[in-house]
PDB file of C-alpha atoms in Angstrom:
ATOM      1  CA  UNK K   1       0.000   0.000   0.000  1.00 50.00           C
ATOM      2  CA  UNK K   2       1.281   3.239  -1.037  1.00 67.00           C
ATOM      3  CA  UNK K   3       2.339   4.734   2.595  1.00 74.00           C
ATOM      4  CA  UNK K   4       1.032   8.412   2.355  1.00 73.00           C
ATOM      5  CA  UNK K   5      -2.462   7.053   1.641  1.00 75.00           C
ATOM      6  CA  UNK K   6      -1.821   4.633   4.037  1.00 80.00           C
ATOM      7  CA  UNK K   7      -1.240   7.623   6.690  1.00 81.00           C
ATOM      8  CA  UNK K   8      -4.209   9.677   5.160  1.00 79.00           C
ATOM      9  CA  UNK K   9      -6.523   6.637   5.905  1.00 82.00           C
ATOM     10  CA  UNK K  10      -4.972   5.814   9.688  1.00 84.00           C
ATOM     11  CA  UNK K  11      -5.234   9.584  10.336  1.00 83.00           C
ATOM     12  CA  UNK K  12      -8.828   9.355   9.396  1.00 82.00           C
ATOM     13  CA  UNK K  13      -9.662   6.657  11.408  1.00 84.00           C
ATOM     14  CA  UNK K  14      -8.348   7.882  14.289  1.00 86.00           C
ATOM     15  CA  UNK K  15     -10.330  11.128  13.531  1.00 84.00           C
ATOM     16  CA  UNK K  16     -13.808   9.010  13.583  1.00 83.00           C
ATOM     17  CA  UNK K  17     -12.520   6.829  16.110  1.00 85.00           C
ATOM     18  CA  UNK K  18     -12.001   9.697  18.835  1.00 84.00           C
ATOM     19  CA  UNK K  19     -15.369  11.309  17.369  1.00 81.00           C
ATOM     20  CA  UNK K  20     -17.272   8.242  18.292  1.00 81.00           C
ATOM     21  CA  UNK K  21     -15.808   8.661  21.981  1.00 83.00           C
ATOM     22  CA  UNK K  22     -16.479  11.960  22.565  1.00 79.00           C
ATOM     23  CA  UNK K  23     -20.141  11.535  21.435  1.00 81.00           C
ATOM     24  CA  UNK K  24     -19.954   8.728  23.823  1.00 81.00           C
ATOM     25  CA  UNK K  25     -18.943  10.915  26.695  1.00 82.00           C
ATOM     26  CA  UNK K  26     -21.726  12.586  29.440  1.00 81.00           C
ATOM     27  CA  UNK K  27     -22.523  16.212  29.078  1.00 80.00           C
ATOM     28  CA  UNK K  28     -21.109  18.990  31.171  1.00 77.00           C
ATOM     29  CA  UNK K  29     -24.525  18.986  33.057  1.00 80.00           C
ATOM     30  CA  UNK K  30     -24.143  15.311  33.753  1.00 82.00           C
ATOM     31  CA  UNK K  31     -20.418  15.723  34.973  1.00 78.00           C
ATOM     32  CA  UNK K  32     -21.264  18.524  37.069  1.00 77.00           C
ATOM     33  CA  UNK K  33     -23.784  16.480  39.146  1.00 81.00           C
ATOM     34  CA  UNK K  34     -21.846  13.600  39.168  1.00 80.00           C
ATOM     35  CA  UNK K  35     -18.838  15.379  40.463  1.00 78.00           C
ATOM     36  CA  UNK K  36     -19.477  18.800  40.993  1.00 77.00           C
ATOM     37  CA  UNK K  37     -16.668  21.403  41.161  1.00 75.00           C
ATOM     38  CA  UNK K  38     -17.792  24.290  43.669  1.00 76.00           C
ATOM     39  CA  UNK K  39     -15.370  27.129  45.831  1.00 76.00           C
ATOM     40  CA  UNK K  40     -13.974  23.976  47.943  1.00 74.00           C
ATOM     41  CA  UNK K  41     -12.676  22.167  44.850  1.00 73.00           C
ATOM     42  CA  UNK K  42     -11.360  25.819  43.675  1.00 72.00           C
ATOM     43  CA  UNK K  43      -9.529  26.468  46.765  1.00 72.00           C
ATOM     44  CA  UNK K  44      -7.927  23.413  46.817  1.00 71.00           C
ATOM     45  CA  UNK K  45      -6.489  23.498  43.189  1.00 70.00           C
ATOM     46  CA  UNK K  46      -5.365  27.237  43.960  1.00 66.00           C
ATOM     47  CA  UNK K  47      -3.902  25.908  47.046  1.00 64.00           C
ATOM     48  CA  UNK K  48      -1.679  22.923  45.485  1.00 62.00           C
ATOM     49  CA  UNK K  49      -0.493  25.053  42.038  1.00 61.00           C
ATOM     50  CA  UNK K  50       1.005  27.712  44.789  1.00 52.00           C
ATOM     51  CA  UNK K  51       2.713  24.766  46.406  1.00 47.00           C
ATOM     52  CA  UNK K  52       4.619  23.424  43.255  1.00 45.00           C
ATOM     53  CA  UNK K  53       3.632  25.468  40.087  1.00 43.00           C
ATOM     54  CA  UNK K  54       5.418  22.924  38.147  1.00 42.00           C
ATOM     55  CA  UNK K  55       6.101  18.999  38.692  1.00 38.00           C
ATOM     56  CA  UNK K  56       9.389  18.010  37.918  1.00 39.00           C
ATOM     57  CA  UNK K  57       7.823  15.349  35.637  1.00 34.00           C
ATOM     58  CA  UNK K  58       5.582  17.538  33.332  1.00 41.00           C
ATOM     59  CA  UNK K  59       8.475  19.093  31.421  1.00 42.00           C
ATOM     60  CA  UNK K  60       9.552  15.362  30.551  1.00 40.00           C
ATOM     61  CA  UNK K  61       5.686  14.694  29.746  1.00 40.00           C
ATOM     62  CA  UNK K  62       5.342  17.537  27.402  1.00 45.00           C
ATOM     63  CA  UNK K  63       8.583  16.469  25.590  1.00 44.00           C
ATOM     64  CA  UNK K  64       7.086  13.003  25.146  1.00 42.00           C
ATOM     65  CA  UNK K  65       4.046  14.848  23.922  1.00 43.00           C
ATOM     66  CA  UNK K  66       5.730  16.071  21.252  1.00 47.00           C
ATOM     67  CA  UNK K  67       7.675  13.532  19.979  1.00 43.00           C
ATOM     68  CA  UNK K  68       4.223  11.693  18.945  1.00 40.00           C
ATOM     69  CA  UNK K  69       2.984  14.668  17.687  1.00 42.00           C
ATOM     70  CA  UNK K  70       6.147  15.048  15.223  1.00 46.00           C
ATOM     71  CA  UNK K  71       5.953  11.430  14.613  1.00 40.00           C
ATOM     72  CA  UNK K  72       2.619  11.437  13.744  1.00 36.00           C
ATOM     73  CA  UNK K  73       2.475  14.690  11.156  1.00 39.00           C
ATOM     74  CA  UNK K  74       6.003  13.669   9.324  1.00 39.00           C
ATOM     75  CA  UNK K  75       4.062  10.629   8.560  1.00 34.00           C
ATOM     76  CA  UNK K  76       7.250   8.551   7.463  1.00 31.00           C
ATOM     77  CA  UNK K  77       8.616   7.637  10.937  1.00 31.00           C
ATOM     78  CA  UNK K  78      11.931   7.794  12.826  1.00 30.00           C
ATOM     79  CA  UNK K  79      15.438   8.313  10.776  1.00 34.00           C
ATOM     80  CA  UNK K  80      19.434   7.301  11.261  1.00 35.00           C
ATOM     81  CA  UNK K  81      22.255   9.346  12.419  1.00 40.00           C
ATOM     82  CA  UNK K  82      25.655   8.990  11.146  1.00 45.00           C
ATOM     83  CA  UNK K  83      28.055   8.289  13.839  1.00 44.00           C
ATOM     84  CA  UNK K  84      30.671  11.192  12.647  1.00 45.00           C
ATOM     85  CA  UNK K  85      28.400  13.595  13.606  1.00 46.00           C
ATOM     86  CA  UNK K  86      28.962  13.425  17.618  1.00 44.00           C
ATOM     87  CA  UNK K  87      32.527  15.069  17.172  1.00 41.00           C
ATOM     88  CA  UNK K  88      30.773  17.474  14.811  1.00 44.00           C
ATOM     89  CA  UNK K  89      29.304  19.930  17.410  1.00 48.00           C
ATOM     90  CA  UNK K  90      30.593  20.728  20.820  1.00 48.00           C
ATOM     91  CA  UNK K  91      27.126  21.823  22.258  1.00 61.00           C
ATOM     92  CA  UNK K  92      25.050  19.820  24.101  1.00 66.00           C
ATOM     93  CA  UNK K  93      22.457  19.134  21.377  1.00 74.00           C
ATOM     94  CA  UNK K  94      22.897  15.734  20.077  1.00 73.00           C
ATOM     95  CA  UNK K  95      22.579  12.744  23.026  1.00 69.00           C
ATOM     96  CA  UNK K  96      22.456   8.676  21.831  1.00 64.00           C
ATOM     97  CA  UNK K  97      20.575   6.637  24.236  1.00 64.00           C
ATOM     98  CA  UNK K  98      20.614   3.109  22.851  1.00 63.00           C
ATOM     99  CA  UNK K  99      19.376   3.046  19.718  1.00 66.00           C
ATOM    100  CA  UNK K 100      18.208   6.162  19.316  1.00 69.00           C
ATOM    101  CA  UNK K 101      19.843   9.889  18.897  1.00 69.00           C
ATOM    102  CA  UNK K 102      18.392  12.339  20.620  1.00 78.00           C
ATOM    103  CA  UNK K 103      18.405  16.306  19.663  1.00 82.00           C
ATOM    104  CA  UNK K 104      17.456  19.076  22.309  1.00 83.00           C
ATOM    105  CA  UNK K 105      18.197  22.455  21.381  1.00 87.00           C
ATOM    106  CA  UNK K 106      16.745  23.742  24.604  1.00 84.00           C
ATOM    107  CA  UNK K 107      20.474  21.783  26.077  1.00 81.00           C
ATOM    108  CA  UNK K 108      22.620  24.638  23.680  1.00 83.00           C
ATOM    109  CA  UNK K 109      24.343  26.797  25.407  1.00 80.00           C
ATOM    110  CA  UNK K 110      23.273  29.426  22.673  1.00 83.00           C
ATOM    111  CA  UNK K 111      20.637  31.671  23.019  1.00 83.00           C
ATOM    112  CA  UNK K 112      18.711  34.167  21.365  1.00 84.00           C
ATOM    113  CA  UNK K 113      15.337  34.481  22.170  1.00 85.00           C
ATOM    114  CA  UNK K 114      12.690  35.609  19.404  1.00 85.00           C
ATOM    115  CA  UNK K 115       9.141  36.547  19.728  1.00 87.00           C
ATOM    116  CA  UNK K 116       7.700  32.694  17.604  1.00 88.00           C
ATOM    117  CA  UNK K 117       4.214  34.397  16.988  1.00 86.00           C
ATOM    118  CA  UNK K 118       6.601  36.939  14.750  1.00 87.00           C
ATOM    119  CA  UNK K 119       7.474  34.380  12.546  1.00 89.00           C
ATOM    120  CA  UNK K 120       7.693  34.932   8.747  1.00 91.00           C
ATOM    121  CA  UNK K 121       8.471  32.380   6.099  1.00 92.00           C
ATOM    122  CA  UNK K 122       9.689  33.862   3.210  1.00 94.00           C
ATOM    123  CA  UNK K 123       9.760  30.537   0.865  1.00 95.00           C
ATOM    124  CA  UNK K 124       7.692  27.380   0.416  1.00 94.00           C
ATOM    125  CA  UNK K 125       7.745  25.069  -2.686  1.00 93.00           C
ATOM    126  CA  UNK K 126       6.384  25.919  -5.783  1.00 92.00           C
ATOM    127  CA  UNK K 127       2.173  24.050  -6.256  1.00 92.00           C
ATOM    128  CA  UNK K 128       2.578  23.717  -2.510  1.00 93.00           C
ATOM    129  CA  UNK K 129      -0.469  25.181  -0.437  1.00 93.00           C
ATOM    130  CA  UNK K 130      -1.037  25.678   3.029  1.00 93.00           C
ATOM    131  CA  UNK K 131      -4.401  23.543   3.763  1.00 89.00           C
ATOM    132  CA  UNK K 132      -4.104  23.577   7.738  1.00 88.00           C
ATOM    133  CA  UNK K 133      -2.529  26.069   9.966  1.00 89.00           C
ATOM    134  CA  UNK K 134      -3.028  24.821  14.185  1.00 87.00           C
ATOM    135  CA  UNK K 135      -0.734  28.125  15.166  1.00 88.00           C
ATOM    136  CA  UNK K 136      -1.418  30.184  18.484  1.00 85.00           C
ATOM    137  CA  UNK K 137       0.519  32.845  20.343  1.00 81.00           C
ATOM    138  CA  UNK K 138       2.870  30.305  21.484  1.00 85.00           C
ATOM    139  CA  UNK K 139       3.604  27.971  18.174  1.00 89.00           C
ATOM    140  CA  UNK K 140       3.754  27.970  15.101  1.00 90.00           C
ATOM    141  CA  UNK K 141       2.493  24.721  13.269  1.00 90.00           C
ATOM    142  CA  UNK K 142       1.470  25.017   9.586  1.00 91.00           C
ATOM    143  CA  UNK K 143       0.463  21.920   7.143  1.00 90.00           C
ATOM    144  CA  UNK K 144       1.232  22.322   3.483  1.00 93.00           C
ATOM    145  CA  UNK K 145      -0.162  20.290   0.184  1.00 90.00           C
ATOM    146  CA  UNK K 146       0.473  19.732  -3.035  1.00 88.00           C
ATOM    147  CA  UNK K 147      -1.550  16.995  -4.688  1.00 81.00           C
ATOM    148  CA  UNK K 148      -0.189  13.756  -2.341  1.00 78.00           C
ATOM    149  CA  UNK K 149       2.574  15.425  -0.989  1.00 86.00           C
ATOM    150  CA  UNK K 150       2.471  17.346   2.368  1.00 89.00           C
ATOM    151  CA  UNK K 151       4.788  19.754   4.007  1.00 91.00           C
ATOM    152  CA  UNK K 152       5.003  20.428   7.799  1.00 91.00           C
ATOM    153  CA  UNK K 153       6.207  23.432   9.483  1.00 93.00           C
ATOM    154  CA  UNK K 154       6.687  23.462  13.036  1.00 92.00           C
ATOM    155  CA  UNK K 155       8.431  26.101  15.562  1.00 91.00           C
ATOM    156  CA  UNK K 156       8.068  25.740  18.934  1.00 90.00           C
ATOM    157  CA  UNK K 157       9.742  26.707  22.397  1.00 90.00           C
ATOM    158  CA  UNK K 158      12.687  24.591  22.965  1.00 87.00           C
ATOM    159  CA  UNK K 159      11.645  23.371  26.400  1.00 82.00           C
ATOM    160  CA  UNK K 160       8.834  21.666  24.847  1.00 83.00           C
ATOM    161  CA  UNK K 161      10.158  19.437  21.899  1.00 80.00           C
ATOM    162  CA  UNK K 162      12.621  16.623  21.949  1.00 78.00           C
ATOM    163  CA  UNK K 163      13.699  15.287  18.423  1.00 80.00           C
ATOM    164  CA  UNK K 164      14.125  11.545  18.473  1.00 75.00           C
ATOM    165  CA  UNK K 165      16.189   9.662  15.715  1.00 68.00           C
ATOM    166  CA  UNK K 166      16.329   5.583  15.102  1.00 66.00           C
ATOM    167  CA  UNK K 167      19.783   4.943  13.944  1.00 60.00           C
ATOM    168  CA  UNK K 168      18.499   2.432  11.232  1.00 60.00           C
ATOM    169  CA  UNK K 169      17.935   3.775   7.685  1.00 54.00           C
ATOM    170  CA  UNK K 170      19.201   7.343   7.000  1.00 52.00           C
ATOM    171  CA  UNK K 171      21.684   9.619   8.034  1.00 69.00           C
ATOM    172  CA  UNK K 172      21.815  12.778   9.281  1.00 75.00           C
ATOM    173  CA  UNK K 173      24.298  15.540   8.779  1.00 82.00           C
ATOM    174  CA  UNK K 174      25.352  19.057  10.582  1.00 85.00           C
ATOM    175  CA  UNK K 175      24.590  22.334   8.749  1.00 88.00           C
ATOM    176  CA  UNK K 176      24.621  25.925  10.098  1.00 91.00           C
ATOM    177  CA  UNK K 177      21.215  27.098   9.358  1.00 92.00           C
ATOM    178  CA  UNK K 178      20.696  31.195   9.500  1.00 91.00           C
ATOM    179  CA  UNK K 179      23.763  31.204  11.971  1.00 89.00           C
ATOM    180  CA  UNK K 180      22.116  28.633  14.136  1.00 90.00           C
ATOM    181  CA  UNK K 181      22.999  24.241  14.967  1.00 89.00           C
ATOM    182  CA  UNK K 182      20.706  22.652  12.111  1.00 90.00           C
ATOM    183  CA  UNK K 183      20.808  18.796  11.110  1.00 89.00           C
ATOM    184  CA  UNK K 184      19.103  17.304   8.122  1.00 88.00           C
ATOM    185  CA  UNK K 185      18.337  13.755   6.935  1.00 85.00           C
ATOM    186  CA  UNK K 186      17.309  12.526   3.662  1.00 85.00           C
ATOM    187  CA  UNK K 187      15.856   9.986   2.078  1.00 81.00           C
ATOM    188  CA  UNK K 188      16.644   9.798  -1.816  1.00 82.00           C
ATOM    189  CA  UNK K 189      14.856   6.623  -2.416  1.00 80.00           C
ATOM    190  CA  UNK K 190      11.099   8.297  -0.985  1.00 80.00           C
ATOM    191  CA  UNK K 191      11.973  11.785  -1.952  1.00 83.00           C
ATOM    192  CA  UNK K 192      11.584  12.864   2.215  1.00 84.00           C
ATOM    193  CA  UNK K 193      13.279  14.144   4.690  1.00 86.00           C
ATOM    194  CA  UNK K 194      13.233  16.966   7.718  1.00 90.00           C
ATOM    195  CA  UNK K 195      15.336  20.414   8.724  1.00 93.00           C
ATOM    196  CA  UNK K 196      15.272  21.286  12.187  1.00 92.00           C
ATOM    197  CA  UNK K 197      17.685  24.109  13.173  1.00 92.00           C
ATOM    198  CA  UNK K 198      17.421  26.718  16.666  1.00 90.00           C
ATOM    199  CA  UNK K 199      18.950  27.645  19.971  1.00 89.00           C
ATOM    200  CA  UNK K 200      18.091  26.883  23.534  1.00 90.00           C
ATOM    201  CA  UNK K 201      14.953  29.472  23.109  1.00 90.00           C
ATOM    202  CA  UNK K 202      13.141  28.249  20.381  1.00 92.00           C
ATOM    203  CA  UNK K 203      13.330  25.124  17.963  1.00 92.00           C
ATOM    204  CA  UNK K 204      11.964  24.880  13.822  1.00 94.00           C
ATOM    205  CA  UNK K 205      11.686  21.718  12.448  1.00 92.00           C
ATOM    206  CA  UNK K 206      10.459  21.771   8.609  1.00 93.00           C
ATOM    207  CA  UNK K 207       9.641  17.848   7.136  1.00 90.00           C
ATOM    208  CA  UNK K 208       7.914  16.355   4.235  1.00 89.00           C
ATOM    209  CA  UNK K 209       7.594  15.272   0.680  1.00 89.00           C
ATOM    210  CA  UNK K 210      10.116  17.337  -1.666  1.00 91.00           C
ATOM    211  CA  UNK K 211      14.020  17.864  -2.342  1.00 92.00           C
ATOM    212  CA  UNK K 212      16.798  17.844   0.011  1.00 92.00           C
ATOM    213  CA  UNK K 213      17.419  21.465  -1.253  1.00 94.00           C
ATOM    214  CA  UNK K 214      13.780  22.867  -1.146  1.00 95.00           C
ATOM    215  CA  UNK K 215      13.896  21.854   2.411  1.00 95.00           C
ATOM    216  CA  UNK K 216      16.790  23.873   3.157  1.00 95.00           C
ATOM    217  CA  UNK K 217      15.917  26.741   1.379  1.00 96.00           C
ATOM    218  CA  UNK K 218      12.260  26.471   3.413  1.00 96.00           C
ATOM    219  CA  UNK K 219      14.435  26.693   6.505  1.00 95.00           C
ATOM    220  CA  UNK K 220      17.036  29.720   5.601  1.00 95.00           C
ATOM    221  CA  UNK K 221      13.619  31.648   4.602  1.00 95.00           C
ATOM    222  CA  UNK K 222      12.457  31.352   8.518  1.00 94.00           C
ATOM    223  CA  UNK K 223      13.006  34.686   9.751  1.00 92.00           C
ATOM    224  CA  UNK K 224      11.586  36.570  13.184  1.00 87.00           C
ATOM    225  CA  UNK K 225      10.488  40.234  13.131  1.00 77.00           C
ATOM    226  CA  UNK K 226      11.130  42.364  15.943  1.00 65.00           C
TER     227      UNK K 226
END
């Protein structure tokens, strides 16, 4: 089965799928009498959030978080590392645990923080169109189409995205991207691949269906207005 339909259709079913259970689910009205939440309830949530406003665990958690969510939209799973590339930087950024490589640009000991919501992309692939944007004040995440092939931007705080690499079927190499860390992997058999480039304040990662070089260039457009 061709494997971007094959993602089209899971993503769809998983769409219906968590339809059905929220259709399934009681009302607020139901909730509330079952368990209602009144000034007691209140006082007692205010009460614990001033005694530890964040659990060590929920940075960790959000990471996790992430990694599905990256996983998920690239649509063409984890990637390789080549093994050259952990004498290539001196940061912090690139960890192997096992059988996996790790990258964490919130760990750089670089930083420049930008204002994400500022964000302006200067170049995206000729036929491509954006068909989904799920940005706020805090991220930016865009979704871009062209016929069967998709495009994903993503830029995001550091602190809440950990990039995880299989070492199994491509590799990825160093490149300074806008002045910044960047790595990129390839896959010249599938025509895929993913950018991801930042500091220890914020983190892009650009991935889809098109040339090694049009993925680059998407990346060295990413500029941040003041």
């Amino acid at each position: 089965m061709n494997d971007k339909k094959f993602e089209e259709l899971l993503g769809k079913a998983f769409e219906i799928e968590q339809n059905n259970e929220v259709s399934r689910e009681p009302s607020e009205e139901e909730l509330f009498e079952a368990a209602p939440f009144g000034e007691k309830q209140l006082e007692y949530v205010k009460s614990v959030c001033q005694k530890d406003k964040k659990f060590p665990w929920t940075k960790h958690v959000a990471r996790a978080a992430a990694i599905l969510l990256c996983v998920s939209l690239a649509g063409f799973g984890l990637l390789m590392i080549d093994p050259g590339i952990r004498a290539t930087v001196g940061d912090n950024i690139t960890r192997f645990v096992d059988e996996y490589i790790n990258i964490d640009f919130s760990e750089s000991s670089k930083e420049h923080p930008v204002d994400i919501s500022k964000t302006e992309i200067g170049y995206v692939p000729e036929g491509f169109e954006l068909c989904e944007d799920l940005s706020d004040d805090e991220k930016i995440s865009l979704v871009y189409a062209d016929d069967d092939n998709y495009l994903f931007i993503d830029i995001v705080s550091s602190g809440e995205i950990l990039i995880s690499y299989e070492l199994d079927e491509h590799n990825v190499t160093y490149l300074k991207i806008n002045g910044y860390d960047g790595y990129v992997t390839y896959d010249e058999v599938t025509a895929q691949g993913s950018v991801c480039w930042g500091n220890s304040s914020f983190t892009v990662v650009i991935s889809g269906f098109t040339s090694r070089n049009e993925l680059i260039k998407v990346a060295e457009s990413i500029s941040f207005t003041r």
